[in-house]
N, CA, C and O atoms as a printed pandas DataFrame, in Angstrom:
     atom_number atom_name residue_name chain_id  residue_number  x_coord  y_coord  z_coord
0              1         N          MET        A               1  -19.428    4.781   -5.552
1              2        CA          MET        A               1  -20.230    3.982   -4.647
2              3         C          MET        A               1  -20.292    4.623   -3.255
3              4         O          MET        A               1  -21.379    4.836   -2.717
4              5         N          TYR        A               2  -19.141    4.926   -2.681
5              6        CA          TYR        A               2  -19.130    5.513   -1.335
6              7         C          TYR        A               2  -19.464    6.992   -1.355
7              8         O          TYR        A               2  -19.886    7.540   -0.337
8              9         N          ASP        A               3  -19.285    7.654   -2.500
9             10        CA          ASP        A               3  -19.583    9.087   -2.585
10            11         C          ASP        A               3  -21.005    9.370   -2.120
11            12         O          ASP        A               3  -21.221   10.244   -1.280
12            13         N          GLY        A               4  -21.974    8.637   -2.657
13            14        CA          GLY        A               4  -23.378    8.835   -2.296
14            15         C          GLY        A               4  -23.654    8.482   -0.853
15            16         O          GLY        A               4  -24.406    9.181   -0.175
16            17         N          ARG        A               5  -23.056    7.410   -0.377
17            18        CA          ARG        A               5  -23.262    7.000    1.017
18            19         C          ARG        A               5  -22.737    8.053    1.985
19            20         O          ARG        A               5  -23.338    8.297    3.031
20            21         N          MET        A               6  -21.621    8.672    1.635
21            22        CA          MET        A               6  -21.023    9.649    2.545
22            23         C          MET        A               6  -21.841   10.929    2.631
23            24         O          MET        A               6  -21.863   11.585    3.672
24            25         N          LYS        A               7  -22.506   11.284    1.552
25            26        CA          LYS        A               7  -23.336   12.495    1.585
26            27         C          LYS        A               7  -24.425   12.381    2.639
27            28         O          LYS        A               7  -24.802   13.380    3.251
28            29         N          SER        A               8  -24.936   11.168    2.857
29            30        CA          SER        A               8  -25.969   10.988    3.879
30            31         C          SER        A               8  -25.393   11.172    5.284
31            32         O          SER        A               8  -26.141   11.359    6.243
32            33         N          ASN        A               9  -24.066   11.120    5.407
33            34        CA          ASN        A               9  -23.391   11.372    6.679
34            35         C          ASN        A               9  -22.857   12.796    6.776
35            36         O          ASN        A               9  -22.131   13.132    7.712
36            37         N          GLY        A              10  -23.219   13.629    5.806
37            38        CA          GLY        A              10  -22.769   15.019    5.831
38            39         C          GLY        A              10  -21.349   15.215    5.333
39            40         O          GLY        A              10  -20.755   16.270    5.556
40            41         N          LEU        A              11  -20.796   14.212    4.660
41            42        CA          LEU        A              11  -19.438   14.319    4.129
42            43         C          LEU        A              11  -19.499   14.436    2.613
43            44         O          LEU        A              11  -20.152   13.636    1.943
44            45         N          ASP        A              12  -18.821   15.427    2.086
45            46        CA          ASP        A              12  -18.757   15.616    0.642
46            47         C          ASP        A              12  -17.313   15.357    0.226
47            48         O          ASP        A              12  -16.398   16.047    0.676
48            49         N          VAL        A              13  -17.115   14.373   -0.624
49            50        CA          VAL        A              13  -15.769   13.983   -1.035
50            51         C          VAL        A              13  -15.569   14.311   -2.503
51            52         O          VAL        A              13  -16.400   13.976   -3.347
52            53         N          ALA        A              14  -14.465   14.966   -2.795
53            54        CA          ALA        A              14  -14.112   15.281   -4.181
54            55         C          ALA        A              14  -12.715   14.738   -4.446
55            56         O          ALA        A              14  -11.843   14.789   -3.579
56            57         N          THR        A              15  -12.514   14.226   -5.633
57            58        CA          THR        A              15  -11.198   13.727   -6.031
58            59         C          THR        A              15  -10.616   14.674   -7.073
59            60         O          THR        A              15  -11.273   15.040   -8.048
60            61         N          VAL        A              16   -9.372   15.056   -6.839
61            62        CA          VAL        A              16   -8.652   15.902   -7.791
62            63         C          VAL        A              16   -7.466   15.088   -8.286
63            64         O          VAL        A              16   -6.605   14.682   -7.505
64            65         N          TRP        A              17   -7.435   14.857   -9.586
65            66        CA          TRP        A              17   -6.332   14.105  -10.192
66            67         C          TRP        A              17   -5.294   15.101  -10.702
67            68         O          TRP        A              17   -5.639   16.098  -11.337
68            69         N          HIS        A              18   -4.037   14.829  -10.422
69            70        CA          HIS        A              18   -2.948   15.690  -10.898
70            71         C          HIS        A              18   -2.139   14.940  -11.940
71            72         O          HIS        A              18   -1.870   13.749  -11.785
72            73         N          LYS        A              19   -1.749   15.635  -13.001
73            74        CA          LYS        A              19   -1.062   15.002  -14.124
74            75         C          LYS        A              19    0.386   14.635  -13.824
75            76         O          LYS        A              19    0.923   13.685  -14.393
76            77         N          ASN        A              20    1.018   15.398  -12.924
77            78        CA          ASN        A              20    2.429   15.147  -12.623
78            79         C          ASN        A              20    2.754   15.670  -11.233
79            80         O          ASN        A              20    1.909   16.276  -10.575
80            81         N          ASP        A              21    3.977   15.434  -10.794
81            82        CA          ASP        A              21    4.391   15.843   -9.445
82            83         C          ASP        A              21    4.287   17.348   -9.235
83            84         O          ASP        A              21    3.895   17.795   -8.157
84            85         N          ASN        A              22    4.635   18.136  -10.253
85            86        CA          ASN        A              22    4.559   19.596  -10.105
86            87         C          ASN        A              22    3.126   20.056   -9.875
87            88         O          ASN        A              22    2.880   20.944   -9.059
88            89         N          ASP        A              23    2.175   19.450  -10.594
89            90        CA          ASP        A              23    0.760   19.781  -10.383
90            91         C          ASP        A              23    0.314   19.365   -8.982
91            92         O          ASP        A              23   -0.436   20.086   -8.324
92            93         N          LEU        A              24    0.779   18.197   -8.531
93            94        CA          LEU        A              24    0.435   17.722   -7.187
94            95         C          LEU        A              24    0.973   18.675   -6.125
95            96         O          LEU        A              24    0.250   19.050   -5.202
96            97         N          ILE        A              25    2.221   19.063   -6.252
97            98        CA          ILE        A              25    2.843   19.987   -5.297
98            99         C          ILE        A              25    2.086   21.313   -5.282
99           100         O          ILE        A              25    1.843   21.875   -4.215
100          101         N          SER        A              26    1.717   21.807   -6.444
101          102        CA          SER        A              26    0.949   23.050   -6.533
102          103         C          SER        A              26   -0.413   22.897   -5.857
103          104         O          SER        A              26   -0.857   23.792   -5.138
104          105         N          GLY        A              27   -1.070   21.765   -6.087
105          106        CA          GLY        A              27   -2.370   21.516   -5.456
106          107         C          GLY        A              27   -2.274   21.453   -3.940
107          108         O          GLY        A              27   -3.137   21.980   -3.238
108          109         N          ILE        A              28   -1.230   20.810   -3.435
109          110        CA          ILE        A              28   -1.022   20.728   -1.987
110          111         C          ILE        A              28   -0.781   22.125   -1.425
111          112         O          ILE        A              28   -1.333   22.485   -0.385
112          113         N          SER        A              29    0.034   22.899   -2.104
113          114        CA          SER        A              29    0.322   24.270   -1.667
114          115         C          SER        A              29   -0.955   25.095   -1.586
115          116         O          SER        A              29   -1.154   25.845   -0.630
116          117         N          THR        A              30   -1.812   24.961   -2.577
117          118        CA          THR        A              30   -3.089   25.680   -2.582
118          119         C          THR        A              30   -3.951   25.254   -1.396
119          120         O          THR        A              30   -4.557   26.096   -0.735
120          121         N          ASP        A              31   -4.007   23.948   -1.126
121          122        CA          ASP        A              31   -4.810   23.455   -0.009
122          123         C          ASP        A              31   -4.257   23.930    1.335
123          124         O          ASP        A              31   -5.025   24.232    2.249
124          125         N          ILE        A              32   -2.940   23.997    1.459
125          126        CA          ILE        A              32   -2.330   24.526    2.688
126          127         C          ILE        A              32   -2.743   25.988    2.875
127          128         O          ILE        A              32   -3.106   26.399    3.977
128          129         N          GLN        A              33   -2.686   26.771    1.790
129          130        CA          GLN        A              33   -3.072   28.179    1.869
130          131         C          GLN        A              33   -4.537   28.339    2.260
131          132         O          GLN        A              33   -4.897   29.318    2.913
132          133         N          LYS        A              34   -5.385   27.391    1.870
133          134        CA          LYS        A              34   -6.804   27.429    2.228
134          135         C          LYS        A              34   -7.052   26.950    3.654
135          136         O          LYS        A              34   -8.174   27.047    4.152
136          137         N          GLY        A              35   -6.021   26.435    4.315
137          138        CA          GLY        A              35   -6.159   25.990    5.697
138          139         C          GLY        A              35   -6.584   24.543    5.862
139          140         O          GLY        A              35   -6.922   24.123    6.969
140          141         N          HIS        A              36   -6.574   23.768    4.778
141          142        CA          HIS        A              36   -6.953   22.353    4.874
142          143         C          HIS        A              36   -5.966   21.582    5.753
143          144         O          HIS        A              36   -4.781   21.911    5.800
144          145         N          SER        A              37   -6.454   20.570    6.436
145          146        CA          SER        A              37   -5.554   19.588    7.033
146          147         C          SER        A              37   -5.028   18.741    5.884
147          148         O          SER        A              37   -5.799   18.301    5.031
148          149         N          ILE        A              38   -3.733   18.514    5.858
149          150        CA          ILE        A              38   -3.101   17.736    4.794
150          151         C          ILE        A              38   -2.649   16.405    5.384
151          152         O          ILE        A              38   -1.876   16.372    6.342
152          153         N          ILE        A              39   -3.133   15.316    4.812
153          154        CA          ILE        A              39   -2.788   13.978    5.274
154          155         C          ILE        A              39   -2.137   13.243    4.111
155          156         O          ILE        A              39   -2.765   13.017    3.077
156          157         N          LEU        A              40   -0.877   12.874    4.288
157          158        CA          LEU        A              40   -0.136   12.176    3.252
158          159         C          LEU        A              40   -0.277   10.669    3.451
159          160         O          LEU        A              40   -0.073   10.164    4.555
160          161         N          LEU        A              41   -0.625    9.958    2.390
161          162        CA          LEU        A              41   -0.641    8.502    2.452
162          163         C          LEU        A              41    0.719    8.010    1.998
163          164         O          LEU        A              41    1.148    8.254    0.871
164          165         N          ASP        A              42    1.385    7.312    2.906
165          166        CA          ASP        A              42    2.757    6.900    2.665
166          167         C          ASP        A              42    2.967    5.533    3.312
167          168         O          ASP        A              42    2.482    5.298    4.419
168          169         N          PRO        A              43    3.687    4.620    2.637
169          170        CA          PRO        A              43    3.906    3.291    3.226
170          171         C          PRO        A              43    4.593    3.337    4.585
171          172         O          PRO        A              43    4.423    2.426    5.396
172          173         N          ASN        A              44    5.367    4.387    4.840
173          174        CA          ASN        A              44    6.060    4.518    6.119
174          175         C          ASN        A              44    5.275    5.352    7.127
175          176         O          ASN        A              44    5.775    5.667    8.206
176          177         N          GLY        A              45    4.043    5.707    6.768
177          178        CA          GLY        A              45    3.211    6.489    7.671
178          179         C          GLY        A              45    2.699    5.652    8.832
179          180         O          GLY        A              45    2.958    4.451    8.919
180          181         N          LYS        A              46    1.975    6.305    9.710
181          182        CA          LYS        A              46    1.452    5.647   10.904
182          183         C          LYS        A              46    0.285    4.731   10.545
183          184         O          LYS        A              46   -0.646    5.138    9.849
184          185         N          SER        A              47    0.347    3.502   11.024
185          186        CA          SER        A              47   -0.777    2.574   10.897
186          187         C          SER        A              47   -1.729    2.833   12.053
187          188         O          SER        A              47   -1.309    3.234   13.138
188          189         N          MET        A              48   -3.008    2.603   11.815
189          190        CA          MET        A              48   -3.983    2.812   12.886
190          191         C          MET        A              48   -5.208    1.946   12.663
191          192         O          MET        A              48   -5.447    1.448   11.563
192          193         N          THR        A              49   -5.966    1.779   13.712
193          194        CA          THR        A              49   -7.225    1.053   13.609
194          195         C          THR        A              49   -8.267    1.952   12.968
195          196         O          THR        A              49   -8.071    3.163   12.856
196          197         N          SER        A              50   -9.360    1.364   12.553
197          198        CA          SER        A              50  -10.458    2.158   11.986
198          199         C          SER        A              50  -11.039    3.099   13.031
199          200         O          SER        A              50  -11.448    4.212   12.700
200          201         N          GLU        A              51  -11.080    2.667   14.288
201          202        CA          GLU        A              51  -11.590    3.546   15.347
202          203         C          GLU        A              51  -10.692    4.765   15.530
203          204         O          GLU        A              51  -11.187    5.882   15.680
204          205         N          ARG        A              52   -9.386    4.560   15.520
205          206        CA          ARG        A              52   -8.437    5.673   15.652
206          207         C          ARG        A              52   -8.539    6.577   14.432
207          208         O          ARG        A              52   -8.497    7.800   14.568
208          209         N          PHE        A              53   -8.671    5.997   13.239
209          210        CA          PHE        A              53   -8.825    6.795   12.028
210          211         C          PHE        A              53  -10.070    7.663   12.133
211          212         O          PHE        A              53  -10.045    8.827   11.733
212          213         N          SER        A              54  -11.159    7.114   12.665
213          214        CA          SER        A              54  -12.402    7.874   12.818
214          215         C          SER        A              54  -12.184    9.089   13.724
215          216         O          SER        A              54  -12.581   10.205   13.389
216          217         N          THR        A              55  -11.555    8.858   14.859
217          218        CA          THR        A              55  -11.267    9.967   15.783
218          219         C          THR        A              55  -10.377   11.001   15.110
219          220         O          THR        A              55  -10.639   12.202   15.187
220          221         N          ASN        A              56   -9.321   10.529   14.450
221          222        CA          ASN        A              56   -8.392   11.447   13.777
222          223         C          ASN        A              56   -9.084   12.219   12.661
223          224         O          ASN        A              56   -8.861   13.420   12.506
224          225         N          LEU        A              57   -9.922   11.540   11.884
225          226        CA          LEU        A              57  -10.604   12.208   10.776
226          227         C          LEU        A              57  -11.383   13.420   11.277
227          228         O          LEU        A              57  -11.296   14.501   10.695
228          229         N          TYR        A              58  -12.134   13.241   12.341
229          230        CA          TYR        A              58  -12.932   14.365   12.833
230          231         C          TYR        A              58  -12.068   15.435   13.496
231          232         O          TYR        A              58  -12.438   16.609   13.496
232          233         N          ASP        A              59  -10.926   15.049   14.058
233          234        CA          ASP        A              59   -9.961   16.051   14.546
234          235         C          ASP        A              59   -9.381   16.830   13.370
235          236         O          ASP        A              59   -9.259   18.054   13.427
236          237         N          TRP        A              60   -9.023   16.113   12.302
237          238        CA          TRP        A              60   -8.474   16.779   11.112
238          239         C          TRP        A              60   -9.502   17.726   10.498
239          240         O          TRP        A              60   -9.162   18.829   10.069
240          241         N          LEU        A              61  -10.754   17.293   10.458
241          242        CA          LEU        A              61  -11.810   18.159    9.928
242          243         C          LEU        A              61  -11.954   19.425   10.775
243          244         O          LEU        A              61  -12.090   20.526   10.243
244          245         N          GLU        A              62  -11.922   19.256   12.082
245          246        CA          GLU        A              62  -12.045   20.420   12.981
246          247         C          GLU        A              62  -10.865   21.366   12.809
247          248         O          GLU        A              62  -11.046   22.583   12.752
248          249         N          ASN        A              63   -9.664   20.818   12.727
249          250        CA          ASN        A              63   -8.456   21.644   12.598
250          251         C          ASN        A              63   -8.324   22.279   11.221
251          252         O          ASN        A              63   -7.685   23.321   11.078
252          253         N          GLY        A              64   -8.922   21.660   10.208
253          254        CA          GLY        A              64   -8.782   22.149    8.836
254          255         C          GLY        A              64   -9.977   22.932    8.343
255          256         O          GLY        A              64  -10.169   23.068    7.135
256          257         N          GLY        A              65  -10.796   23.457    9.265
257          258        CA          GLY        A              65  -11.961   24.240    8.832
258          259         C          GLY        A              65  -12.926   23.406    8.011
259          260         O          GLY        A              65  -13.453   23.869    7.000
260          261         N          SER        A              66  -13.157   22.175    8.448
261          262        CA          SER        A              66  -14.049   21.216    7.774
262          263         C          SER        A              66  -13.495   20.721    6.450
263          264         O          SER        A              66  -14.248   20.215    5.619
264          265         N          ARG        A              67  -12.189   20.857    6.237
265          266        CA          ARG        A              67  -11.557   20.417    4.998
266          267         C          ARG        A              67  -10.332   19.559    5.312
267          268         O          ARG        A              67   -9.471   19.946    6.101
268          269         N          VAL        A              68  -10.274   18.398    4.682
269          270        CA          VAL        A              68   -9.112   17.520    4.784
270          271         C          VAL        A              68   -8.697   17.156    3.370
271          272         O          VAL        A              68   -9.533   16.791    2.544
272          273         N          SER        A              69   -7.425   17.253    3.098
273          274        CA          SER        A              69   -6.889   16.816    1.808
274          275         C          SER        A              69   -6.014   15.596    2.050
275          276         O          SER        A              69   -4.959   15.687    2.678
276          277         N          PHE        A              70   -6.466   14.457    1.545
277          278        CA          PHE        A              70   -5.661   13.241    1.588
278          279         C          PHE        A              70   -4.851   13.198    0.308
279          280         O          PHE        A              70   -5.401   13.388   -0.777
280          281         N          VAL        A              71   -3.562   12.953    0.412
281          282        CA          VAL        A              71   -2.682   12.977   -0.744
282          283         C          VAL        A              71   -2.151   11.579   -1.009
283          284         O          VAL        A              71   -1.457   10.988   -0.182
284          285         N          ILE        A              72   -2.496   11.064   -2.187
285          286        CA          ILE        A              72   -2.025    9.752   -2.634
286          287         C          ILE        A              72   -1.047    9.995   -3.776
287          288         O          ILE        A              72   -1.380   10.677   -4.745
288          289         N          GLY        A              73    0.133    9.452   -3.671
289          290        CA          GLY        A              73    1.128    9.623   -4.721
290          291         C          GLY        A              73    0.800    8.801   -5.952
291          292         O          GLY        A              73   -0.111    7.973   -5.941
292          293         N          GLY        A              74    1.545    9.039   -6.998
293          294        CA          GLY        A              74    1.376    8.299   -8.242
294          295         C          GLY        A              74    2.163    6.997   -8.218
295          296         O          GLY        A              74    2.425    6.438   -7.153
296          297         N          ALA        A              75    2.533    6.525   -9.382
297          298        CA          ALA        A              75    3.225    5.242   -9.513
298          299         C          ALA        A              75    4.531    5.193   -8.725
299          300         O          ALA        A              75    4.929    4.131   -8.246
300          301         N          ASP        A              76    5.194    6.329   -8.590
301          302        CA          ASP        A              76    6.460    6.381   -7.847
302          303         C          ASP        A              76    6.281    6.893   -6.419
303          304         O          ASP        A              76    7.264    7.226   -5.757
304          305         N          GLY        A              77    5.049    6.957   -5.943
305          306        CA          GLY        A              77    4.799    7.455   -4.593
306          307         C          GLY        A              77    4.756    8.967   -4.555
307          308         O          GLY        A              77    4.629    9.628   -5.587
308          309         N          LEU        A              78    4.862    9.501   -3.362
309          310        CA          LEU        A              78    4.850   10.961   -3.176
310          311         C          LEU        A              78    6.170   11.563   -3.650
311          312         O          LEU        A              78    7.224   10.943   -3.511
312          313         N          PRO        A              79    6.111   12.770   -4.209
313          314        CA          PRO        A              79    7.364   13.450   -4.579
314          315         C          PRO        A              79    8.242   13.629   -3.335
315          316         O          PRO        A              79    7.730   13.907   -2.251
316          317         N          SER        A              80    9.544   13.472   -3.486
317          318        CA          SER        A              80   10.438   13.551   -2.324
318          319         C          SER        A              80   10.362   14.905   -1.631
319          320         O          SER        A              80   10.549   14.977   -0.417
320          321         N          THR        A              81   10.092   15.981   -2.367
321          322        CA          THR        A              81    9.982   17.299   -1.726
322          323         C          THR        A              81    8.788   17.357   -0.769
323          324         O          THR        A              81    8.789   18.142    0.179
324          325         N          ILE        A              82    7.782   16.537   -1.014
325          326        CA          ILE        A              82    6.626   16.463   -0.122
326          327         C          ILE        A              82    6.876   15.423    0.957
327          328         O          ILE        A              82    6.669   15.678    2.143
328          329         N          ARG        A              83    7.319   14.262    0.535
329          330        CA          ARG        A              83    7.498   13.130    1.465
330          331         C          ARG        A              83    8.488   13.451    2.579
331          332         O          ARG        A              83    8.275   13.044    3.721
332          333         N          PHE        A              84    9.555   14.167    2.276
333          334        CA          PHE        A              84   10.590   14.447    3.272
334          335         C          PHE        A              84   10.568   15.888    3.760
335          336         O          PHE        A              84   11.532   16.355    4.366
336          337         N          SER        A              85    9.480   16.587    3.502
337          338        CA          SER        A              85    9.363   17.986    3.907
338          339         C          SER        A              85    9.365   18.117    5.432
339          340         O          SER        A              85    8.834   17.262    6.142
340          341         N          LYS        A              86    9.961   19.183    5.913
341          342        CA          LYS        A              86    9.940   19.513    7.349
342          343         C          LYS        A              86    8.847   20.536    7.659
343          344         O          LYS        A              86    8.691   20.952    8.807
344          345         N          ASP        A              87    8.095   20.940    6.638
345          346        CA          ASP        A              87    7.019   21.909    6.783
346          347         C          ASP        A              87    5.918   21.303    7.667
347          348         O          ASP        A              87    5.415   20.225    7.351
348          349         N          PRO        A              88    5.536   21.964    8.758
349          350        CA          PRO        A              88    4.545   21.389    9.691
350          351         C          PRO        A              88    3.245   20.889    9.046
351          352         O          PRO        A              88    2.736   19.853    9.473
352          353         N          PRO        A              89    2.680   21.576    8.033
353          354        CA          PRO        A              89    1.440   21.040    7.474
354          355         C          PRO        A              89    1.616   19.689    6.770
355          356         O          PRO        A              89    0.633   19.005    6.482
356          357         N          LEU        A              90    2.862   19.309    6.495
357          358        CA          LEU        A              90    3.111   18.072    5.752
358          359         C          LEU        A              90    3.676   16.960    6.638
359          360         O          LEU        A              90    4.306   16.026    6.142
360          361         N          GLN        A              91    3.451   17.060    7.934
361          362        CA          GLN        A              91    4.024   16.086    8.853
362          363         C          GLN        A              91    3.108   14.906    9.160
363          364         O          GLN        A              91    3.571   13.907    9.710
364          365         N          THR        A              92    1.833   14.992    8.824
365          366        CA          THR        A              92    0.914   13.896    9.131
366          367         C          THR        A              92    0.929   12.896    7.981
367          368         O          THR        A              92    0.463   13.172    6.875
368          369         N          LYS        A              93    1.484   11.723    8.286
369          370        CA          LYS        A              93    1.570   10.654    7.295
370          371         C          LYS        A              93    0.902    9.410    7.872
371          372         O          LYS        A              93    1.173    9.008    9.003
372          373         N          ILE        A              94    0.029    8.816    7.075
373          374        CA          ILE        A              94   -0.615    7.582    7.501
374          375         C          ILE        A              94   -0.392    6.509    6.439
375          376         O          ILE        A              94   -0.124    6.807    5.275
376          377         N          SER        A              95   -0.509    5.258    6.869
377          378        CA          SER        A              95   -0.393    4.128    5.965
378          379         C          SER        A              95   -1.695    3.347    6.001
379          380         O          SER        A              95   -2.225    3.066    7.076
380          381         N          LEU        A              96   -2.208    3.002    4.844
381          382        CA          LEU        A              96   -3.405    2.172    4.778
382          383         C          LEU        A              96   -3.068    0.703    4.992
383          384         O          LEU        A              96   -3.914   -0.077    5.429
384          385         N          SER        A              97   -1.829    0.328    4.682
385          386        CA          SER        A              97   -1.414   -1.066    4.779
386          387         C          SER        A              97    0.077   -1.147    4.497
387          388         O          SER        A              97    0.659   -0.225    3.925
388          389         N          SER        A              98    0.690   -2.243    4.898
389          390        CA          SER        A              98    2.088   -2.444    4.515
390          391         C          SER        A              98    2.187   -3.030    3.103
391          392         O          SER        A              98    3.280   -3.172    2.553
392          393         N          LEU        A              99    1.038   -3.364    2.530
393          394        CA          LEU        A              99    0.999   -3.828    1.143
394          395         C          LEU        A              99    1.088   -2.635    0.195
395          396         O          LEU        A              99    0.834   -1.501    0.601
396          397         N          THR        A             100    1.440   -2.880   -1.047
397          398        CA          THR        A             100    1.494   -1.843   -2.068
398          399         C          THR        A             100    0.227   -1.913   -2.908
399          400         O          THR        A             100   -0.176   -2.993   -3.339
400          401         N          PHE        A             101   -0.404   -0.761   -3.143
401          402        CA          PHE        A             101   -1.618   -0.681   -3.949
402          403         C          PHE        A             101   -1.417    0.326   -5.072
403          404         O          PHE        A             101   -0.589    1.231   -4.965
404          405         N          THR        A             102   -2.182    0.163   -6.150
405          406        CA          THR        A             102   -2.235    1.220   -7.149
406          407         C          THR        A             102   -2.901    2.420   -6.488
407          408         O          THR        A             102   -3.625    2.259   -5.506
408          409         N          HIS        A             103   -2.665    3.632   -7.015
409          410        CA          HIS        A             103   -3.285    4.796   -6.396
410          411         C          HIS        A             103   -4.804    4.748   -6.522
411          412         O          HIS        A             103   -5.506    5.278   -5.661
412          413         N          GLN        A             104   -5.328    4.122   -7.580
413          414        CA          GLN        A             104   -6.782    4.003   -7.716
414          415         C          GLN        A             104   -7.357    3.091   -6.630
415          416         O          GLN        A             104   -8.407    3.386   -6.058
416          417         N          PHE        A             105   -6.671    1.993   -6.353
417          418        CA          PHE        A             105   -7.146    1.074   -5.324
418          419         C          PHE        A             105   -6.997    1.717   -3.940
419          420         O          PHE        A             105   -7.868    1.562   -3.085
420          421         N          ALA        A             106   -5.897    2.436   -3.723
421          422        CA          ALA        A             106   -5.707    3.138   -2.446
422          423         C          ALA        A             106   -6.845    4.133   -2.218
423          424         O          ALA        A             106   -7.316    4.289   -1.091
424          425         N          ARG        A             107   -7.283    4.800   -3.273
425          426        CA          ARG        A             107   -8.402    5.738   -3.162
426          427         C          ARG        A             107   -9.665    5.012   -2.730
427          428         O          ARG        A             107  -10.397    5.512   -1.875
428          429         N          THR        A             108   -9.935    3.850   -3.299
429          430        CA          THR        A             108  -11.131    3.080   -2.926
430          431         C          THR        A             108  -11.068    2.666   -1.461
431          432         O          THR        A             108  -12.059    2.779   -0.740
432          433         N          ILE        A             109   -9.917    2.189   -1.023
433          434        CA          ILE        A             109   -9.757    1.798    0.381
434          435         C          ILE        A             109   -9.941    3.015    1.282
435          436         O          ILE        A             109  -10.612    2.932    2.311
436          437         N          LEU        A             110   -9.353    4.133    0.905
437          438        CA          LEU        A             110   -9.493    5.359    1.694
438          439         C          LEU        A             110  -10.955    5.789    1.779
439          440         O          LEU        A             110  -11.430    6.159    2.852
440          441         N          MET        A             111  -11.665    5.744    0.666
441          442        CA          MET        A             111  -13.081    6.129    0.661
442          443         C          MET        A             111  -13.886    5.235    1.613
443          444         O          MET        A             111  -14.739    5.721    2.357
444          445         N          GLU        A             112  -13.609    3.933    1.582
445          446        CA          GLU        A             112  -14.324    3.026    2.480
446          447         C          GLU        A             112  -13.998    3.357    3.926
447          448         O          GLU        A             112  -14.886    3.313    4.777
448          449         N          GLN        A             113  -12.767    3.683    4.222
449          450        CA          GLN        A             113  -12.389    4.011    5.597
450          451         C          GLN        A             113  -13.009    5.333    6.054
451          452         O          GLN        A             113  -13.363    5.473    7.224
452          453         N          ILE        A             114  -13.142    6.293    5.157
453          454        CA          ILE        A             114  -13.815    7.542    5.514
454          455         C          ILE        A             114  -15.286    7.258    5.817
455          456         O          ILE        A             114  -15.833    7.769    6.794
456          457         N          TYR        A             115  -15.917    6.448    4.983
457          458        CA          TYR        A             115  -17.313    6.063    5.235
458          459         C          TYR        A             115  -17.417    5.315    6.563
459          460         O          TYR        A             115  -18.300    5.604    7.370
460          461         N          ARG        A             116  -16.526    4.363    6.789
461          462        CA          ARG        A             116  -16.522    3.597    8.037
462          463         C          ARG        A             116  -16.332    4.533    9.238
463          464         O          ARG        A             116  -16.981    4.363   10.271
464          465         N          ALA        A             117  -15.449    5.510    9.099
465          466        CA          ALA        A             117  -15.205    6.470   10.181
466          467         C          ALA        A             117  -16.482    7.215   10.548
467          468         O          ALA        A             117  -16.778    7.418   11.725
468          469         N          ALA        A             118  -17.233    7.620    9.530
469          470        CA          ALA        A             118  -18.503    8.327    9.780
470          471         C          ALA        A             118  -19.498    7.408   10.471
471          472         O          ALA        A             118  -20.221    7.834   11.371
472          473         N          GLU        A             119  -19.534    6.148   10.051
473          474        CA          GLU        A             119  -20.457    5.191   10.662
474          475         C          GLU        A             119  -20.052    4.869   12.103
475          476         O          GLU        A             119  -20.913    4.693   12.964
476          477         N          ILE        A             120  -18.752    4.793   12.364
477          478        CA          ILE        A             120  -18.271    4.585   13.740
478          479         C          ILE        A             120  -18.726    5.760   14.603
479          480         O          ILE        A             120  -19.243    5.568   15.704
480          481         N          ARG        A             121  -18.534    6.961   14.103
481          482        CA          ARG        A             121  -18.921    8.155   14.869
482          483         C          ARG        A             121  -20.412    8.181   15.132
483          484         O          ARG        A             121  -20.859    8.607   16.197
484          485         N          LYS        A             122  -21.188    7.717   14.144
485          486        CA          LYS        A             122  -22.654    7.675   14.270
486          487         C          LYS        A             122  -23.110    6.567   15.222
487          488         O          LYS        A             122  -24.199    6.634   15.792
488          489         N          GLY        A             123  -22.264    5.548   15.385
489          490        CA          GLY        A             123  -22.640    4.426   16.241
490          491         C          GLY        A             123  -23.491    3.395   15.534
491          492         O          GLY        A             123  -24.199    2.627   16.186
492          493         N          SER        A             124  -23.437    3.362   14.211
493          494        CA          SER        A             124  -24.244    2.395   13.457
494          495         C          SER        A             124  -23.624    0.996   13.578
495          496         O          SER        A             124  -22.545    0.831   14.148
496          497         N          GLY        A             125  -24.302    0.028   13.052
497          498        CA          GLY        A             125  -23.805   -1.337   13.086
498          499         C          GLY        A             125  -22.874   -1.682   11.938
499          500         O          GLY        A             125  -22.434   -2.827   11.831
500          501         N          TYR        A             126  -22.559   -0.718   11.071
501          502        CA          TYR        A             126  -21.718   -0.996    9.910
502          503         C          TYR        A             126  -20.351   -1.537   10.337
503          504         O          TYR        A             126  -19.850   -2.501    9.758
504          505         N          HIS        A             127  -19.759   -0.916   11.345
505          506        CA          HIS        A             127  -18.433   -1.336   11.822
506          507         C          HIS        A             127  -18.621   -2.335   12.960
507          508         O          HIS        A             127  -19.094   -1.989   14.043
508          509         N          LYS        A             128  -18.246   -3.558   12.693
509          510        CA          LYS        A             128  -18.406   -4.605   13.722
510          511         C          LYS        A             128  -17.077   -5.139   14.148
511          512         O          LYS        A             128  -17.012   -6.022   15.002
């Protein structure tokens, strides 16, 4: 639903599903090597308003060469090697809510917030 809407804002979103923690860690490593901004979704991450998320999103895009990788953990959350890493690319952690969501639902909420961020930046009436 939001995929098509975001394309009209110049944002192309792709979802990569990983079968296990090792695949996820490998995928994150590849994205770091490509220079992507890496944003971990974690219950203990920083909470923010939609306006702040919009500003941060475009900062992350600028810093990551127009690429941002949002990482949503599986049923057990993020692997501890990622969650507690001291590696600078893995230090940005955000929280969508203090509630617990399935990773599929977290993805839907994230997609809506990315769309909302683009609309905030555009100045449309979507975000009231």
